[in-house]
C-alpha cells in the first residue's frame, strides 16, 4: 500500500451523465484506473442509460471501466419541467451512493443539468469537486449551469487561456485552477484519421468518398426552443437541396429533442437515399468522420473543439455556441432564418481547406491532470475561499463602535 500517514490513498469518484462528457472523462478514468495511488469509482447516470440516446453506458463497459453505480435519473418528457425533475431525481439518489463510496474527490464535467445535481450534492456533502471545462462561454441554459458549477467546485481543470482568465474573473483562486487543455485532444491528436474507408462505409450512404459528405449534429436551444426547432427544419431543407451525402445524428435529451426527432421523420430523413441517421457514434469513429468530412453543420461543441483540430469546415447555426473560442474553420450563421442563407453558407464552406487550430489542447492534458490530482490536499478543510477583488471596507455596526463614539463625545 502506497498510502502515507499524512495523505491516505485517494478515493476518486468520476461521474458521467452522457456521451458528451464521457468522451472528455474517459481518458481520466483510464489513467486513474491504471494509477496505483488512486482508488477509482465510477457513477453512471442520465441519458447513458436510455436507449433513445444510444444506451451509451455500453461503451464505458467496452472500454474496460467498472461501473460502481448506475442511476436512472431522467424524467422523460423532454421539456423544461422534465429537466428540473431529472435534477431532483438525481439529487434524491446521489447521497446514498456518495455516502457508500465516500470519495475524497469527485470529478464533474461541463454544463449539463445532470452535472449540476452532482456538483450540488457533492458540495453539500463536503466532497471536494474538480470541475472539468469551466470558464468557457456558450449559449442556452448550459452557460448558466457551467458557471454555477464553477461556484460549487473547489478545483478547476480548464482548456484555454481565456477560460482560465474567466475563472479568475469569477473570483476563483488561481492555486485551485489547472490549465490542462481538453482531454479529448489527447486521443484526437494521436489518432490516424486517414484510414477511414471502413468507418465511412459503416455510417454513410453507399459509395461515399472522403471529404465529400457532411456531418449534421444539432441540439435544441433550451432558452428558445421554438426558434431552434425552426432552425433545425431549415437546416434539413438546406441539406436536402444541397444534395450531398449526410450523416445526421439525433439530438441530445434537452427540452425540444422529441419535436426535433419528429421534424426529421416528417421530412423523411431516415429513409432518404442520401442520408443516414444515428443515435450515437463511438468516439473513435466519430473522430474519423469529423476529420474526413467536407463540412460539419449544426450547433454541437464538436464543431468548435474536435473539428478545429482537423481544420474541418464548420457551419455553426444559431446561439448555442455563442462566445466559444473557435479556429478559422467556423462560419457562424447566427440568424439561420432562411434555407437560402444556410445553403449559401454550405456553398462557401463545403470542401474548403483550413489550417488546424489547437486552441483547446495540445494532447498532453492527462499527465497534467494526474499530477494536479495528486497534489490536492484530501484531508484538510473543504471550506472554499473566493478571491474577491480589493474593495472598500463594508459598513457594519458594532456596539463597541457606538460606545467609542459616545465616549469620544463625552
Ligand atoms: N460524440 C461522440 N459521438 C457522437 C456524438 C458526439 O463521441 O456520435 C462526443 C464528441 O466528443 C463530441 C461530444 O460527444 O465532442 C459532444 O457532442 P454533443 O454534440 O452531443 O454535445 P455538446 O457538447 O454540443 O453539448
GROMACS .gro file of N, CA and C in nm, residues 1-11 32 34-39 374 378:
model
   60
    1UNK      N    1   0.085  -0.120   0.000
    1UNK     CA    2   0.000   0.000   0.000
    1UNK      C    3   0.088   0.125   0.000
    2UNK      N    4   0.060   0.218  -0.090
    2UNK     CA    5   0.146   0.335  -0.102
    2UNK      C    6   0.100   0.451  -0.013
    3UNK      N    7  -0.008   0.432   0.062
    3UNK     CA    8  -0.060   0.542   0.144
    3UNK      C    9   0.043   0.584   0.249
    4UNK      N   10   0.049   0.714   0.279
    4UNK     CA   11   0.137   0.765   0.383
    4UNK      C   12   0.049   0.810   0.498
    5UNK      N   13   0.107   0.827   0.618
    5UNK     CA   14   0.023   0.869   0.731
    5UNK      C   15  -0.041   1.006   0.705
    6UNK      N   16   0.030   1.094   0.632
    6UNK     CA   17  -0.023   1.229   0.609
    6UNK      C   18  -0.138   1.226   0.507
    7UNK      N   19  -0.120   1.150   0.402
    7UNK     CA   20  -0.213   1.156   0.290
    7UNK      C   21  -0.261   1.014   0.259
    8UNK      N   22  -0.386   0.979   0.291
    8UNK     CA   23  -0.432   0.844   0.258
    8UNK      C   24  -0.443   0.825   0.107
    9UNK      N   25  -0.455   0.701   0.065
    9UNK     CA   26  -0.477   0.670  -0.076
    9UNK      C   27  -0.606   0.740  -0.121
   10UNK      N   28  -0.599   0.806  -0.235
   10UNK     CA   29  -0.714   0.888  -0.277
   10UNK      C   30  -0.830   0.803  -0.329
   11UNK      N   31  -0.949   0.827  -0.273
   11UNK     CA   32  -1.071   0.767  -0.331
   11UNK      C   33  -1.128   0.871  -0.426
   32UNK      N   34  -0.670   0.703  -1.419
   32UNK     CA   35  -0.688   0.683  -1.274
   32UNK      C   36  -0.695   0.535  -1.241
   34UNK      N   37  -0.542   0.300  -1.391
   34UNK     CA   38  -0.407   0.242  -1.401
   34UNK      C   39  -0.313   0.294  -1.292
   35UNK      N   40  -0.358   0.389  -1.212
   35UNK     CA   41  -0.269   0.453  -1.114
   35UNK      C   42  -0.282   0.385  -0.978
   36UNK      N   43  -0.169   0.336  -0.929
   36UNK     CA   44  -0.176   0.259  -0.803
   36UNK      C   45  -0.201   0.346  -0.680
   37UNK      N   46  -0.189   0.477  -0.693
   37UNK     CA   47  -0.216   0.565  -0.578
   37UNK      C   48  -0.364   0.602  -0.567
   38UNK      N   49  -0.445   0.559  -0.662
   38UNK     CA   50  -0.585   0.605  -0.667
   38UNK      C   51  -0.681   0.486  -0.666
   39UNK      N   52  -0.786   0.499  -0.584
   39UNK     CA   53  -0.898   0.404  -0.591
   39UNK      C   54  -1.009   0.472  -0.670
  374UNK      N   55  -0.292   1.452  -0.772
  374UNK     CA   56  -0.207   1.401  -0.663
  374UNK      C   57  -0.157   1.513  -0.572
  378UNK      N   58  -0.628   1.614   0.043
  378UNK     CA   59  -0.757   1.544   0.053
  378UNK      C   60  -0.800   1.520   0.197
   0.00000   0.00000   0.00000
